[in-house]
């Protein structure tokens, strides 16, 4: 049983959602010269709070370097850039934003989103903790400050005249260690009729699609609409609208306002999602406790497939080296005895090894050179794209395998 307290309501964490065992940090790829060194593993034990039903990682002694190597540049993904632009095209007329408005983005990265407001002449401020990433944003003319966000930062920004009409946070809420401090900061920074929008992976999709491999150390909270609504309510805010998005295997975009803002009526789609979650069991603890056995079933099925393939003398290799692949392979104990190697398009990962399981990473050409019988697609969210790109494996009778939501072979 955990000794930790819920990061939303403070109750003691007593119920396991799923325990994925000890695992290395998902982005700690291993260089060849590091192979014979010790490697740090941390618990990947997920709890559900018995009181507010927030699914969360137990607080573990987090390494100081958990974010220090954070070299993720949002602008590297075309589809993510298009997603950001479509958001700005939608939100600008919806709230009548113009040169007199103030837009603040938390974890603004390299300015991938705010640059679209800059192009429209709307004043922006990016808040980004990683200095090297913030520099890139400034180079694009996106006003950015290197700060961690919370109550203290919010107060400073208000004093500097940055009370906001719109506050944006994409894929940051799940990564916040002190959730109440962060949401209280949003409350303080928001103008009386302002709007907060936040995007994060939806727990309902994680559970229904068995996306347990999206659990990793940097990702502290896993939100249902019901659980996130309670966090905002605690700080005097209401969720008045929500959109379901296809990003990251299924995300929510929530819209929050001050609870006493009469200009924001709760929309039908927010009420509908809430009752859909309630009907599906997200208001009851037992529903969460049923997840564990589904995860274990995926593990057994994947191992059975890999062992049977080996027994038949077939070769199996991976495609991709995403963070989710590292969770999956470490939890299942799949090393190069079951998966010969993996390939990745990113030159930064080629020549390195997957953390923990030490499976080597090659460039995609390695597949046509070695002609494996099966290619296991680790970034299952990109399966259509990968199967199209790599359709040539069918020339030698190669087949694709997707592990999530269940192991499926595509002839
Ligand atoms: Zn709680």
XYZ file of C-alpha atoms and ligand atoms in Angstrom:
412
model
C 0.000 0.000 0.000
C 1.232 3.458 -0.831
C 2.238 5.996 1.755
C 1.475 8.896 -0.577
C -1.400 11.340 -0.593
C -3.663 12.159 -3.526
C -2.290 15.123 -5.485
C -5.821 16.423 -5.981
C -7.766 15.957 -2.709
C -5.053 14.892 -0.257
C -6.643 11.549 0.744
C -4.306 8.610 1.382
C -3.655 6.509 -1.746
C -4.684 2.926 -1.019
C -5.957 1.400 -4.267
C -3.757 0.137 -7.087
C -4.946 0.996 -10.603
C -2.091 -0.904 -12.222
C 1.449 -1.751 -11.121
C 3.868 -1.868 -14.060
C 6.817 -2.686 -11.804
C 10.197 -0.975 -11.855
C 11.039 0.847 -15.076
C 13.740 3.213 -16.363
C 12.714 6.746 -17.400
C 11.031 6.344 -20.772
C 13.265 8.783 -22.648
C 16.598 7.657 -21.175
C 17.967 5.973 -24.311
C 21.251 4.168 -23.705
C 24.425 4.952 -25.670
C 26.719 2.025 -26.587
C 29.405 3.142 -24.087
C 26.783 3.134 -21.281
C 25.654 -0.469 -21.837
C 27.810 -1.925 -19.072
C 26.856 0.695 -16.482
C 24.196 0.693 -13.792
C 20.861 2.027 -14.930
C 18.331 3.682 -12.578
C 14.857 2.121 -12.386
C 11.882 3.795 -10.662
C 8.492 2.397 -9.608
C 5.711 2.715 -12.175
C 2.886 2.068 -9.756
C -0.391 3.819 -10.566
C -3.032 4.408 -7.888
C -6.627 5.543 -8.000
C -7.744 7.820 -5.167
C -10.598 6.207 -3.239
C -12.126 9.619 -2.562
C -11.890 11.788 -5.721
C -11.050 8.908 -8.150
C -8.057 10.666 -9.697
C -5.742 8.110 -11.322
C -2.148 9.056 -10.557
C 1.401 7.870 -10.125
C 2.500 7.543 -6.556
C 5.009 10.274 -5.729
C 8.403 8.630 -5.848
C 11.752 10.200 -5.131
C 11.999 11.839 -8.494
C 15.393 12.264 -10.058
C 16.393 15.899 -10.531
C 17.152 15.174 -14.167
C 13.644 14.000 -15.047
C 13.093 17.059 -17.242
C 16.651 18.284 -17.666
C 17.214 16.377 -20.886
C 13.953 17.664 -22.262
C 14.712 18.307 -25.905
C 11.249 18.002 -27.340
C 10.618 20.603 -29.994
C 6.948 20.746 -30.881
C 7.640 22.131 -34.337
C 9.217 18.816 -35.381
C 5.758 17.351 -35.974
C 3.736 18.596 -38.970
C 0.459 17.217 -37.674
C 0.947 18.916 -34.288
C 1.672 22.257 -36.011
C -1.528 21.893 -38.049
C -3.454 21.049 -34.863
C -2.142 24.238 -33.182
C -3.022 26.437 -36.158
C -6.550 24.997 -36.390
C -7.021 25.771 -32.688
C -5.997 29.427 -33.143
C -8.265 29.762 -36.214
C -11.171 28.457 -34.106
C -10.586 30.216 -30.774
C -9.756 33.728 -32.080
C -13.241 34.519 -33.480
C -15.005 32.482 -30.772
C -13.791 34.864 -28.050
C -13.228 37.924 -30.244
C -9.489 38.076 -29.492
C -7.652 41.087 -30.938
C -4.757 43.489 -30.351
C -6.246 44.462 -26.964
C -6.354 40.853 -25.711
C -3.755 38.918 -23.752
C -3.017 35.278 -24.484
C -0.755 33.220 -22.192
C 0.391 29.684 -22.925
C 1.861 27.493 -20.180
C 4.624 25.168 -21.411
C 4.696 27.078 -24.677
C 7.619 25.041 -26.002
C 9.245 26.555 -29.105
C 6.328 28.881 -29.856
C 4.674 26.303 -32.175
C 1.194 27.593 -31.164
C 1.656 31.213 -30.066
C 3.314 32.134 -33.371
C -0.172 31.911 -34.908
C -1.465 34.617 -32.522
C 1.637 36.745 -33.191
C 0.808 36.577 -36.916
C -2.651 37.990 -36.096
C -1.203 40.849 -34.017
C -2.564 39.454 -30.721
C -0.258 40.000 -27.693
C 1.135 36.738 -26.300
C 3.282 35.477 -23.471
C 4.776 32.011 -23.418
C 5.755 30.466 -20.067
C 8.330 27.754 -20.682
C 10.600 26.088 -18.096
C 13.228 24.792 -20.554
C 15.627 27.651 -21.393
C 16.980 26.121 -24.612
C 13.459 25.604 -25.986
C 12.380 29.119 -24.927
C 15.324 30.564 -26.895
C 13.968 29.017 -30.079
C 10.566 30.632 -29.417
C 12.130 34.054 -28.833
C 14.019 33.669 -32.104
C 10.640 33.394 -33.841
C 9.440 36.607 -32.222
C 7.291 34.839 -29.609
C 7.479 36.688 -26.257
C 8.582 33.968 -23.791
C 9.670 33.823 -20.143
C 11.664 30.953 -18.645
C 9.526 30.013 -15.628
C 7.778 27.117 -13.916
C 4.076 27.886 -13.562
C 2.210 28.007 -10.245
C 0.661 30.474 -7.829
C 3.870 32.448 -7.312
C 4.520 32.873 -11.042
C 0.862 33.810 -11.641
C 1.120 36.593 -9.063
C 4.249 38.000 -10.727
C 2.605 37.905 -14.148
C -0.510 39.706 -12.862
C 1.720 42.430 -11.391
C 3.423 42.724 -14.789
C 0.035 43.326 -16.432
C -0.425 39.848 -17.883
C -3.928 39.048 -16.563
C -5.187 36.870 -19.394
C -8.228 36.677 -21.647
C -7.104 33.217 -22.721
C -4.762 30.775 -20.963
C -3.691 27.699 -22.924
C -2.057 24.499 -21.675
C -1.500 21.600 -24.059
C -0.162 18.372 -22.552
C 1.034 20.077 -19.401
C -1.682 19.353 -16.794
C -0.823 15.644 -16.628
C 2.846 16.514 -15.990
C 2.264 18.939 -13.121
C 3.615 17.643 -9.768
C 1.700 20.157 -7.592
C -1.724 20.146 -9.214
C -3.493 22.474 -6.759
C -0.737 25.096 -6.917
C -0.916 25.012 -10.724
C -4.711 25.326 -10.968
C -4.778 28.068 -8.313
C -2.249 29.892 -10.530
C -4.654 29.632 -13.479
C -7.450 31.062 -11.314
C -5.299 34.044 -10.296
C -4.031 34.827 -13.794
C -7.441 34.661 -15.493
C -9.428 37.868 -16.148
C -13.027 37.875 -14.782
C -14.497 36.785 -18.151
C -11.408 34.951 -19.420
C -11.188 31.349 -20.614
C -8.704 28.555 -19.884
C -8.337 25.685 -22.357
C -6.300 22.600 -21.458
C -5.645 19.474 -23.509
C -4.633 16.130 -22.006
C -5.070 12.426 -22.809
C -8.498 11.164 -21.760
C -8.513 8.404 -19.142
C -11.629 6.915 -20.723
C -9.644 6.222 -23.919
C -6.674 4.898 -21.943
C -8.920 2.391 -20.182
C -11.152 1.401 -23.085
C -8.268 1.063 -25.546
C -5.978 -0.473 -22.900
C -3.343 2.188 -23.586
C -1.406 1.361 -20.425
C 1.848 1.960 -22.301
C 1.088 5.708 -22.208
C 1.871 5.518 -18.479
C 5.347 6.805 -17.701
C 7.174 8.597 -14.924
C 6.905 12.110 -16.320
C 3.127 11.679 -16.603
C 1.786 12.083 -13.045
C -2.021 12.319 -13.493
C -4.500 10.515 -15.778
C -7.741 12.490 -15.973
C -11.357 11.648 -16.494
C -13.667 14.635 -17.040
C -15.223 13.886 -13.645
C -11.874 14.009 -11.810
C -10.544 17.133 -13.520
C -13.818 18.964 -12.905
C -13.318 18.471 -9.155
C -9.821 19.984 -9.293
C -11.064 23.137 -11.029
C -14.138 23.407 -8.771
C -11.868 23.371 -5.713
C -10.267 26.575 -7.064
C -13.498 28.365 -7.964
C -13.670 27.440 -11.641
C -16.243 25.605 -13.722
C -15.764 23.491 -16.846
C -18.343 24.869 -19.260
C -17.361 23.110 -22.480
C -15.291 20.174 -23.713
C -14.129 18.710 -27.021
C -12.952 15.179 -27.691
C -9.840 15.131 -29.904
C -8.041 12.291 -31.689
C -4.554 13.409 -30.505
C -2.431 11.075 -28.324
C -4.846 8.159 -28.694
C -7.823 10.313 -27.593
C -7.603 13.604 -25.692
C -9.938 16.120 -24.083
C -9.846 19.871 -24.544
C -11.581 21.398 -21.531
C -12.821 24.986 -21.311
C -12.767 26.579 -17.839
C -14.062 29.929 -16.547
C -14.573 31.567 -13.164
C -17.505 29.910 -11.430
C -19.367 33.247 -11.156
C -18.849 34.197 -14.829
C -22.472 34.482 -15.983
C -21.409 34.881 -19.625
C -20.348 31.190 -19.784
C -23.216 28.711 -19.698
C -22.400 25.020 -19.420
C -22.733 23.505 -22.917
C -24.624 20.347 -23.777
C -21.470 18.477 -24.803
C -19.950 18.978 -21.319
C -23.092 17.605 -19.674
C -23.185 14.717 -22.158
C -19.599 13.683 -21.578
C -20.110 13.793 -17.836
C -23.144 11.527 -17.966
C -21.377 9.212 -20.453
C -18.516 8.802 -17.967
C -20.968 8.214 -15.134
C -22.823 5.536 -17.124
C -19.507 3.851 -18.010
C -18.572 3.581 -14.319
C -16.062 6.437 -13.898
C -17.870 7.548 -10.754
C -17.244 4.206 -9.003
C -14.008 2.791 -7.587
C -14.726 -0.803 -8.766
C -14.541 0.277 -12.406
C -10.919 1.390 -11.942
C -9.969 -1.771 -10.090
C -10.998 -3.858 -13.115
C -8.260 -2.406 -15.348
C -5.345 -4.373 -13.949
C -6.512 -7.747 -15.270
C -6.908 -6.308 -18.789
C -3.320 -5.076 -18.741
C -2.083 -8.459 -17.575
C -3.995 -10.091 -20.420
C -2.202 -7.888 -22.999
C 1.128 -8.926 -21.465
C 0.334 -12.648 -21.628
C -0.954 -12.424 -25.201
C 2.065 -10.458 -26.423
C 4.501 -12.862 -24.758
C 2.629 -15.907 -26.120
C 2.837 -14.466 -29.625
C 6.560 -13.652 -29.366
C 7.456 -17.038 -27.840
C 5.426 -18.941 -30.448
C 7.091 -16.963 -33.263
C 10.547 -17.801 -31.871
C 9.645 -21.493 -31.493
C 8.665 -21.545 -35.162
C 12.021 -19.992 -36.082
C 10.442 -16.716 -37.204
C 12.119 -13.331 -36.699
C 10.336 -10.426 -35.018
C 11.613 -6.834 -34.991
C 10.144 -3.555 -33.787
C 9.172 -0.379 -35.561
C 9.679 2.869 -33.640
C 11.330 3.799 -30.351
C 8.627 5.903 -28.679
C 8.306 6.419 -24.913
C 5.230 4.159 -24.933
C 7.267 1.308 -26.437
C 9.671 1.526 -23.511
C 6.862 1.155 -20.980
C 5.417 -1.806 -22.882
C 8.685 -3.706 -23.399
C 9.942 -3.167 -19.842
C 6.640 -4.221 -18.303
C 6.470 -7.317 -20.501
C 10.182 -8.128 -20.060
C 10.808 -8.241 -23.801
C 14.527 -8.009 -24.624
C 16.536 -8.822 -27.729
C 15.939 -12.536 -27.090
C 12.332 -11.960 -28.254
C 12.619 -8.798 -30.360
C 15.813 -8.683 -32.449
C 15.991 -4.911 -32.837
C 13.842 -1.879 -33.533
C 14.137 0.943 -36.072
C 13.388 4.641 -35.799
C 13.370 7.503 -38.280
C 14.952 9.881 -35.766
C 18.738 10.009 -36.324
C 19.109 10.973 -32.623
C 17.858 7.547 -31.540
C 19.665 5.442 -34.160
C 22.777 3.736 -32.790
C 21.406 3.853 -29.240
C 19.540 1.199 -27.209
C 16.080 1.179 -25.648
C 16.255 1.917 -21.897
C 16.101 -1.105 -19.586
C 15.644 -3.793 -22.235
C 18.697 -2.685 -24.293
C 17.204 -3.505 -27.674
C 19.341 -1.840 -30.399
C 17.838 0.948 -32.545
C 18.691 1.063 -36.252
C 17.513 3.188 -39.182
C 14.408 1.943 -41.071
C 16.581 0.541 -43.934
C 17.698 -2.251 -41.610
C 14.296 -3.906 -42.150
C 14.711 -4.307 -45.910
C 18.243 -5.658 -45.331
C 17.193 -8.310 -42.793
C 13.683 -9.156 -44.108
C 12.008 -10.125 -40.809
C 8.810 -12.215 -40.634
C 7.039 -9.811 -38.285
C 7.272 -6.077 -37.569
C 5.808 -5.069 -34.189
C 4.540 -1.471 -34.447
C 5.291 0.204 -31.094
C 3.667 3.621 -31.847
C 0.268 1.954 -32.392
C -1.349 5.406 -32.807
C 0.566 5.684 -36.131
C -0.188 2.137 -37.332
C -1.990 3.142 -40.567
C 0.858 5.451 -41.546
C 3.558 2.876 -40.715
C 1.815 0.041 -42.586
C 1.572 2.274 -45.639
C 5.213 3.422 -45.469
C 6.534 -0.087 -44.913
C 4.145 -1.950 -47.220
C 7.228 -3.387 -49.015
C 7.667 -5.992 -46.227
C 4.861 -7.914 -47.949
C 7.309 -8.627 -50.832
C 8.940 -11.304 -48.644
C 5.755 -12.269 -46.792
C 6.389 -10.018 -43.779
C 3.454 -9.185 -41.511
C 2.653 -6.311 -39.156
C 1.734 -6.806 -35.505
C 0.041 -4.180 -33.314
C 0.149 -4.777 -29.514
C -2.616 -2.418 -28.238
C -5.579 -2.705 -27.450
C -4.865 -6.375 -28.101
C -2.243 -8.229 -30.074
C -3.345 -8.277 -33.692
C -1.474 -9.604 -36.749
C -2.094 -7.837 -40.070
C -1.313 -10.103 -43.036
Zn -8.188 12.291 -4.296
